[in-house]
């Protein structure tokens, strides 16, 4: 026991942590504790990638907001030491960070490592490399200098689309293709830097301090306590929709019965979301079982897949290379960065801006709503792919989730696909329209989810930006009257939800005023739009990227016709 206490109390330097990460260890800092979580990676119910994005970082806010007190206590078993003073984040390996092993030289290009890491502008050290290795249109805090550096370090890439001139971004002689994309990146970065607080340590530490103070106030006011009376009303609504579905089906109104079924699915999703974040009972096993039962047995979807996907989305919100919730190439591109092909660290594949994407992206503002109408079919694909692969945890508290959900999906296919669609529908035409209508009418849910992020920032202000500021910069709230809360299901408070994901949705409206006061105090803009205006923002963003795609295509045609004069 004494040896264990001594091990946990030893102070590890930044160099010590770097060496551990360089040797393949997954090191995360939480409340000044150094946690080595390698053993937990295959058991983490939220998937290993959520943890990988926190390696080398102070993940105190991310970890404490997503886990119960009991889970946080269990994390102490992984503690191998502690750090003193303010921790300066590394760029995680999954995002392209490079680390020196123990015994390597302590200087980089003749500069002392400690000096390199003394300020946000200098803190690159051996982890200065970014996912720019996968994306030539990367957005670090100092983009203009990064573009010049990239021009000399990436000229040998085999792909012509990855070549970047070393000409300064403001040089009118820059390559047309890259000037279009990089100038746009610079404009968006400059806009965010002017709109949001600076990412220096003092400013971001103040934001973090105020954010944590607000967390204590929220807890004191009981906003983490679930309103079970509200859930009783929710259950009556669910039962009403399902009984209406059965009544119409048995009465011969076959196609019409799809309407209450779609409403049933739409409403149940909000409970799955709450339960997936442990926002109902706050017990991991109970809430997970609620989420899986509803998602798989009644909806044919996997809550395990959703949790793996959703946790990553919460940690790297709106990052084109890392957030799976905005990676919809070739159908949608929510930022110009997808026009130059990126590598997804979540899907571990190259997202090529190919011939199909070049057609679809240029009309994406017209296809948005039709595609949202059939988006649920894609959720089936992703869920079943997850359950049939080896991505689900095989040990730990979630080892049985996959098997439970496989049974649930089989049950769903039995009652819905066989019992309702095949056996109860009188003909193929009825089957077709019933399936299409029951899925299309759930589209408000998919619009609601994309609404909160598609129109928001996709830039990267660097590894020193606080968790709170990043969530508010990349997430929009939707303003609606209180009587419509049942329709939006709490998803209209996405910015608040991203800040405090375990608050039950029935308490999010009460939390809104506190968050607005917090935003005013730290001078962070709080994005709040009406539902119609929010839709206009999303369509406008998609149309803007579509226009950029057209300009990009014209530049490529010009280069092909006239040549690049050796600039490539």
XYZ file of C-alpha atoms in Angstrom:
568
model
C 0.000 0.000 0.000
C 2.853 2.381 0.863
C 4.508 1.629 -2.463
C 1.257 2.383 -4.258
C 0.843 5.699 -2.449
C 4.426 6.583 -3.212
C 3.882 5.757 -6.882
C 0.787 7.928 -7.074
C 2.373 10.856 -5.264
C 5.537 11.082 -7.355
C 5.791 14.184 -9.489
C 6.195 13.563 -13.213
C 7.694 16.190 -15.461
C 6.427 17.102 -18.894
C 9.426 15.252 -20.323
C 8.498 12.131 -18.313
C 4.971 12.169 -19.708
C 6.264 12.733 -23.232
C 8.554 9.754 -22.947
C 5.736 7.512 -21.758
C 3.523 8.555 -24.658
C 6.411 8.062 -27.093
C 6.674 4.492 -25.820
C 3.043 3.872 -26.699
C 1.437 4.567 -23.338
C -1.940 6.307 -23.156
C -1.418 9.087 -20.618
C -4.214 11.453 -19.600
C -4.118 14.262 -17.019
C -7.191 14.613 -14.773
C -7.210 16.933 -11.749
C -3.384 16.991 -11.819
C -3.336 13.183 -11.644
C -1.363 11.326 -14.288
C -3.442 8.366 -15.459
C -2.047 5.503 -17.553
C -5.204 4.104 -19.129
C -3.824 1.484 -21.549
C -5.635 -1.313 -19.718
C -8.933 0.557 -19.923
C -8.884 1.243 -23.674
C -10.451 -2.085 -24.780
C -13.008 -1.918 -21.954
C -14.144 1.678 -22.293
C -17.887 1.643 -23.105
C -17.478 4.825 -25.115
C -14.779 3.323 -27.312
C -11.021 3.730 -27.372
C -10.952 6.728 -29.707
C -12.609 9.040 -27.197
C -9.680 8.353 -24.855
C -7.081 8.608 -27.604
C -8.119 12.191 -28.323
C -7.307 13.061 -24.704
C -3.800 11.536 -24.602
C -1.241 14.089 -23.467
C -3.922 16.586 -22.519
C -5.430 17.931 -19.340
C -8.803 16.240 -19.818
C -10.273 17.225 -16.459
C -13.367 18.898 -17.879
C -14.019 16.267 -20.528
C -13.640 13.348 -18.122
C -15.526 14.806 -15.158
C -18.464 16.001 -17.266
C -19.003 12.568 -18.812
C -18.562 10.239 -15.850
C -20.297 9.582 -12.563
C -18.595 10.094 -9.208
C -18.240 6.323 -8.826
C -16.442 6.012 -12.162
C -14.159 8.927 -11.336
C -13.205 7.197 -8.092
C -12.403 3.988 -9.993
C -10.037 5.930 -12.237
C -7.661 6.358 -9.316
C -6.464 2.797 -9.892
C -4.799 4.012 -13.101
C -2.890 6.844 -11.430
C 0.899 6.598 -11.799
C 1.837 10.030 -10.503
C 0.879 13.658 -10.536
C 1.899 16.929 -12.134
C 2.531 20.282 -10.512
C 1.603 23.652 -11.897
C -0.329 24.391 -15.035
C -0.257 21.530 -17.533
C 0.545 22.479 -21.116
C -1.245 20.167 -23.524
C 0.437 17.966 -26.095
C -1.207 17.292 -29.425
C -2.500 13.692 -29.091
C -0.865 11.062 -31.330
C -4.195 10.302 -33.021
C -4.253 13.933 -34.161
C -0.692 13.810 -35.475
C 1.358 14.662 -32.383
C 4.989 13.465 -32.376
C 6.807 12.494 -29.197
C 10.443 11.824 -28.304
C 11.316 8.629 -26.503
C 13.369 8.518 -23.342
C 17.035 8.914 -24.141
C 16.455 11.022 -27.238
C 18.152 14.390 -27.455
C 16.480 17.070 -25.351
C 16.807 19.680 -28.029
C 14.785 20.137 -31.179
C 16.564 21.982 -33.990
C 18.881 23.533 -31.445
C 16.062 24.912 -29.259
C 15.654 23.921 -25.641
C 12.467 21.877 -25.153
C 11.489 23.706 -21.978
C 11.739 27.031 -23.740
C 9.704 25.692 -26.620
C 6.864 24.832 -24.303
C 6.818 28.031 -22.292
C 3.988 29.718 -24.170
C 1.042 28.815 -26.381
C 2.772 30.238 -29.414
C 5.920 28.242 -28.730
C 4.436 25.101 -27.279
C 5.035 22.657 -30.031
C 7.932 20.684 -28.712
C 8.060 17.247 -30.212
C 4.304 17.201 -30.598
C 4.196 20.112 -32.978
C 3.265 17.903 -35.854
C -0.431 17.929 -36.536
C -2.924 16.115 -38.640
C -1.759 18.374 -41.413
C 0.049 15.219 -42.459
C -3.359 14.004 -43.557
C -4.747 17.378 -44.546
C -2.926 20.118 -46.413
C -5.694 22.527 -45.411
C -5.040 22.328 -41.690
C -5.984 25.137 -39.345
C -3.503 25.666 -36.526
C -3.484 28.776 -34.383
C -0.854 30.447 -36.574
C -2.100 29.404 -39.967
C -0.157 31.716 -42.241
C 3.231 30.613 -40.943
C 2.065 26.995 -41.009
C 1.195 27.279 -44.686
C 4.685 28.544 -45.464
C 6.233 25.696 -43.471
C 3.993 23.167 -45.152
C 5.079 24.434 -48.515
C 8.631 23.280 -47.874
C 7.925 20.143 -45.866
C 5.196 18.555 -47.942
C 6.367 19.222 -51.482
C 7.383 15.616 -51.920
C 3.895 14.213 -51.443
C 2.769 12.041 -54.280
C -0.683 13.578 -54.563
C -0.777 16.728 -56.612
C -3.704 17.959 -54.549
C -1.484 17.904 -51.469
C 1.206 20.112 -52.913
C 1.369 23.633 -51.558
C 3.431 26.514 -52.811
C 5.815 28.183 -50.391
C 4.509 31.527 -51.615
C 3.011 33.611 -48.799
C -0.771 33.381 -48.532
C -1.119 37.074 -49.403
C 0.966 36.745 -52.559
C -1.260 37.289 -55.549
C 0.894 34.862 -57.529
C -0.067 31.905 -55.291
C -1.451 28.815 -56.972
C -5.130 29.534 -57.740
C -6.310 26.244 -56.292
C -4.519 26.646 -52.996
C -5.146 30.374 -52.765
C -8.869 29.705 -52.910
C -8.853 27.116 -50.122
C -6.116 28.533 -47.939
C -7.381 32.074 -48.164
C -10.778 30.822 -47.089
C -9.233 28.980 -44.167
C -7.395 32.130 -43.140
C -10.568 34.200 -43.367
C -12.496 31.800 -41.154
C -9.647 31.596 -38.683
C -9.327 35.385 -38.510
C -13.080 35.634 -38.004
C -13.031 33.222 -35.048
C -9.980 34.869 -33.491
C -11.726 38.240 -33.658
C -15.073 36.920 -32.394
C -13.955 34.709 -29.513
C -11.598 35.279 -26.553
C -7.884 34.834 -27.161
C -6.386 31.406 -26.530
C -3.595 32.595 -24.251
C -3.234 30.797 -20.941
C -4.567 33.609 -18.760
C -7.766 34.083 -20.735
C -8.522 30.395 -21.143
C -7.739 29.630 -17.503
C -10.260 32.280 -16.453
C -12.898 30.698 -18.706
C -12.167 27.248 -17.283
C -12.329 28.542 -13.718
C -15.710 30.209 -14.306
C -16.967 27.122 -16.123
C -16.123 24.902 -13.156
C -17.733 27.348 -10.758
C -20.894 27.141 -12.832
C -20.733 23.340 -12.650
C -20.790 23.540 -8.842
C -23.755 25.926 -8.918
C -25.673 23.675 -11.307
C -25.101 20.711 -9.034
C -26.073 22.687 -5.937
C -29.343 23.785 -7.559
C -30.237 20.170 -8.279
C -30.212 20.453 -12.049
C -28.575 17.029 -12.351
C -31.598 15.465 -10.634
C -33.929 13.777 -13.084
C -37.550 14.914 -13.211
C -39.268 11.537 -13.086
C -42.712 13.117 -13.239
C -41.792 14.545 -16.632
C -40.691 11.079 -17.695
C -44.028 9.694 -16.570
C -45.695 12.109 -18.994
C -43.192 11.065 -21.667
C -44.159 7.404 -21.212
C -47.844 8.257 -21.662
C -46.967 10.021 -24.909
C -44.978 7.005 -26.127
C -47.835 4.635 -25.282
C -50.349 6.872 -27.053
C -48.352 6.923 -30.277
C -47.737 3.173 -30.233
C -51.384 2.352 -29.496
C -52.456 4.695 -32.305
C -50.094 2.842 -34.634
C -51.568 -0.538 -33.695
C -55.135 0.736 -33.952
C -54.661 2.145 -37.466
C -52.776 -0.934 -38.591
C -55.491 -3.323 -37.405
C -58.191 -1.055 -38.830
C -56.766 -1.369 -42.307
C -55.220 2.099 -42.472
C -51.910 0.500 -43.321
C -49.957 3.408 -44.789
C -51.472 5.918 -42.361
C -50.284 3.822 -39.412
C -46.743 4.838 -40.341
C -47.415 8.346 -38.980
C -47.840 7.479 -35.268
C -45.036 4.897 -35.567
C -42.676 7.578 -36.840
C -43.744 9.848 -33.961
C -43.093 6.962 -31.561
C -39.551 6.497 -32.885
C -38.934 10.241 -32.918
C -39.892 10.655 -29.259
C -38.081 7.543 -28.023
C -34.802 8.830 -29.436
C -34.739 11.614 -26.851
C -34.881 9.083 -24.038
C -32.076 7.064 -25.636
C -29.997 10.236 -25.760
C -30.650 10.974 -22.090
C -29.956 7.407 -21.022
C -26.820 7.189 -23.156
C -25.433 10.124 -21.190
C -26.527 8.602 -17.857
C -29.000 11.432 -17.425
C -31.932 9.405 -16.070
C -30.852 7.299 -13.079
C -27.136 8.236 -13.299
C -26.378 4.544 -12.901
C -24.250 3.260 -15.776
C -25.786 -0.210 -16.053
C -29.404 0.866 -15.625
C -29.227 3.803 -18.024
C -27.263 1.789 -20.580
C -29.868 -0.957 -20.452
C -32.657 1.586 -20.962
C -30.827 3.057 -23.962
C -30.087 -0.323 -25.546
C -33.578 -1.690 -24.980
C -35.263 1.272 -26.627
C -32.732 1.670 -29.435
C -32.382 -1.963 -30.515
C -35.649 -3.692 -29.531
C -37.952 -0.858 -30.602
C -35.824 0.970 -33.172
C -33.394 -1.542 -34.667
C -30.408 0.685 -33.823
C -27.354 0.251 -31.621
C -26.893 2.468 -28.577
C -23.370 1.037 -28.307
C -22.524 2.351 -31.765
C -24.095 5.678 -30.904
C -22.072 6.000 -27.685
C -18.793 5.222 -29.474
C -19.571 7.750 -32.180
C -21.142 10.378 -29.955
C -18.387 10.539 -27.352
C -15.810 11.327 -30.005
C -18.155 13.958 -31.414
C -18.365 15.619 -27.994
C -14.580 15.772 -27.578
C -13.576 16.978 -31.058
C -16.757 18.748 -32.079
C -16.811 19.979 -35.687
C -13.232 18.975 -36.418
C -13.299 17.860 -40.074
C -10.666 15.167 -39.625
C -11.834 13.779 -36.291
C -15.570 14.370 -35.739
C -17.639 11.614 -37.412
C -20.805 13.701 -37.103
C -19.711 16.041 -39.898
C -17.935 13.505 -42.105
C -20.522 12.953 -44.824
C -18.437 13.057 -47.985
C -19.434 12.434 -50.783
C -22.966 13.609 -49.878
C -22.253 16.728 -47.816
C -19.251 18.940 -47.147
C -19.857 21.387 -44.303
C -16.475 23.041 -44.782
C -14.219 23.784 -47.723
C -11.558 21.600 -46.140
C -13.327 18.501 -47.434
C -12.716 19.743 -50.968
C -9.066 18.750 -50.675
C -9.689 15.221 -49.329
C -9.006 14.417 -45.690
C -8.275 11.297 -43.663
C -10.842 10.441 -41.003
C -9.221 9.317 -37.770
C -12.566 7.912 -36.636
C -13.372 5.788 -39.672
C -9.673 5.290 -40.457
C -10.188 5.901 -44.128
C -9.383 8.494 -46.742
C -12.342 10.755 -47.453
C -11.663 11.436 -51.093
C -13.236 14.386 -52.830
C -13.974 12.221 -55.831
C -16.120 12.580 -58.943
C -19.310 11.718 -57.058
C -18.573 14.278 -54.348
C -17.829 16.934 -56.950
C -21.356 16.519 -58.259
C -23.254 16.104 -54.980
C -21.504 18.809 -52.969
C -22.354 21.446 -55.561
C -26.075 20.746 -55.069
C -25.980 19.883 -51.355
C -28.137 22.841 -50.302
C -30.905 21.383 -52.483
C -30.472 17.749 -51.412
C -30.204 18.459 -47.662
C -33.868 17.906 -46.758
C -34.473 14.926 -49.087
C -31.418 13.163 -47.662
C -32.502 13.931 -44.093
C -35.757 12.136 -44.941
C -33.909 8.853 -45.488
C -31.097 9.393 -42.957
C -32.427 6.698 -40.615
C -31.449 4.022 -43.129
C -27.840 5.101 -42.743
C -28.167 4.690 -38.980
C -29.196 1.067 -39.550
C -26.088 0.540 -41.646
C -23.763 2.080 -39.082
C -25.392 0.225 -36.194
C -25.328 -3.189 -37.812
C -21.799 -2.653 -39.065
C -20.753 -1.905 -35.487
C -22.508 -4.954 -34.055
C -21.094 -7.296 -36.690
C -17.541 -5.982 -36.335
C -15.070 -6.182 -33.472
C -15.468 -2.558 -32.364
C -17.669 -3.201 -29.326
C -15.974 -3.710 -25.917
C -15.156 -7.372 -25.288
C -14.501 -7.009 -21.574
C -15.226 -4.636 -18.761
C -18.703 -3.505 -17.670
C -19.951 -3.307 -21.266
C -18.791 -6.743 -22.454
C -22.385 -8.005 -22.800
C -23.822 -4.956 -24.563
C -23.119 -6.240 -28.057
C -24.873 -9.545 -27.479
C -27.867 -7.838 -25.893
C -28.201 -5.478 -28.840
C -27.853 -8.246 -31.410
C -30.840 -9.934 -29.750
C -32.628 -6.577 -29.754
C -32.048 -5.967 -33.466
C -33.247 -9.514 -34.236
C -36.378 -8.802 -32.217
C -36.903 -5.538 -34.138
C -36.548 -7.242 -37.504
C -39.045 -9.849 -36.363
C -41.814 -7.483 -35.278
C -41.238 -4.650 -37.750
C -39.766 -6.151 -40.909
C -41.571 -9.498 -40.739
C -44.621 -8.925 -38.571
C -45.628 -5.455 -39.791
C -44.105 -4.830 -43.219
C -44.276 -8.340 -44.637
C -47.266 -9.925 -42.883
C -49.563 -6.980 -42.190
C -49.239 -4.966 -45.398
C -51.620 -6.095 -48.185
C -49.331 -5.425 -51.152
C -45.883 -4.209 -52.181
C -47.081 -0.664 -52.832
C -48.355 -0.412 -49.266
C -45.108 -1.873 -47.978
C -43.062 0.664 -49.905
C -45.030 3.709 -48.776
C -45.315 2.481 -45.195
C -41.550 1.989 -44.861
C -40.755 5.261 -46.600
C -43.256 7.291 -44.584
C -42.350 5.768 -41.223
C -38.717 6.689 -41.826
C -39.167 10.031 -43.580
C -41.290 11.449 -40.765
C -38.391 10.998 -38.342
C -36.410 13.545 -40.398
C -37.019 16.434 -37.937
C -34.756 14.558 -35.561
C -31.910 14.395 -38.072
C -32.414 18.034 -39.024
C -32.363 18.956 -35.335
C -29.058 17.157 -34.786
C -27.282 18.646 -37.808
C -28.809 22.063 -37.180
C -26.741 22.541 -34.051
C -23.383 22.035 -35.756
C -23.426 22.334 -39.554
C -23.507 26.132 -39.518
C -20.960 26.552 -36.728
C -17.197 26.955 -36.788
C -14.962 24.145 -38.075
C -11.692 25.954 -37.450
C -9.013 24.861 -34.997
C -7.852 27.511 -32.532
C -5.185 25.229 -31.123
C -4.690 22.792 -28.264
C -4.837 25.513 -25.623
C -8.460 26.457 -26.217
C -10.578 25.571 -23.196
C -13.215 22.870 -23.379
C -15.978 25.373 -22.608
C -15.011 27.826 -25.333
C -14.632 25.120 -27.968
C -18.071 23.706 -27.211
C -19.720 27.132 -27.440
C -17.809 28.015 -30.609
C -18.857 24.868 -32.453
C -22.426 24.409 -31.219
C -25.688 26.303 -31.727
C -28.822 26.376 -29.573
C -32.302 26.616 -31.071
C -34.779 29.002 -29.519
C -38.340 27.735 -29.211
C -41.345 28.258 -26.919
C -41.490 26.013 -23.875
C -44.612 24.220 -25.076
C -42.585 22.888 -28.031
C -39.899 21.330 -25.854
C -41.525 17.914 -26.293
C -41.017 18.176 -30.052
C -37.335 19.128 -29.868
C -36.661 16.745 -26.977
C -33.920 18.823 -25.388
C -31.770 18.639 -28.506
C -32.517 22.315 -29.082
C -30.198 23.031 -26.137
C -27.147 21.457 -27.758
C -24.659 24.109 -26.617
C -25.762 23.645 -23.011
C -25.779 19.880 -23.466
C -22.215 19.932 -24.809
C -21.078 21.882 -21.762
C -22.910 19.607 -19.291
C -23.885 16.383 -21.096
C -25.280 14.547 -18.067
C -27.938 17.129 -17.205
C -31.376 15.559 -17.873
C -33.100 17.231 -20.796
C -36.061 18.446 -18.720
C -33.633 20.668 -16.769
C -31.818 22.158 -19.744
C -34.172 25.119 -20.066
C -33.533 26.019 -16.421
C -29.808 25.731 -17.062
C -29.963 28.029 -20.094
C -30.130 31.259 -18.087
C -27.081 30.232 -16.045
C -25.106 29.442 -19.189
C -26.089 32.754 -20.775
C -24.827 34.592 -17.698
C -21.599 32.604 -17.877
C -21.144 33.504 -21.548
C -21.688 37.187 -20.806
C -19.179 37.058 -17.968
C -16.378 35.469 -20.026
C -17.292 37.284 -23.265
C -18.047 34.161 -25.330
C -20.856 34.604 -27.893
C -23.785 32.291 -27.229
C -25.221 31.147 -30.559
C -29.012 31.096 -30.308
C -31.281 30.992 -33.361
C -34.935 30.309 -33.957
C -35.713 27.032 -35.698
C -36.380 28.721 -39.037
C -33.345 30.995 -38.786
C -31.218 28.038 -37.759
C -32.286 26.175 -40.874
C -31.431 29.241 -42.944
C -27.967 29.260 -41.391
C -27.399 25.604 -42.282
C -28.669 25.956 -45.846
C -26.592 29.104 -46.240
C -23.483 27.280 -45.042
C -24.079 24.365 -47.406
C -24.692 26.778 -50.288
C -21.499 28.661 -49.461
C -19.396 25.486 -49.557
C -21.166 24.517 -52.792
C -20.060 27.828 -54.315
C -16.511 27.213 -53.128
C -16.666 23.784 -54.748
C -17.628 25.428 -58.038
C -14.716 27.885 -57.758
C -12.390 25.018 -56.862
C -13.510 23.064 -59.929
C -12.960 26.091 -62.157
C -9.448 26.535 -60.772
C -8.675 22.894 -61.493
C -9.942 23.261 -65.052
C -7.792 26.373 -65.538
C -4.695 24.599 -64.243
C -5.387 21.622 -66.480
C -5.813 23.850 -69.520
C -3.022 26.350 -68.913
C -0.578 24.424 -66.738
C 0.797 25.360 -63.329
C 4.061 26.911 -64.587
C 6.153 24.809 -62.282
C 4.442 25.977 -59.119
C 3.596 22.360 -58.279
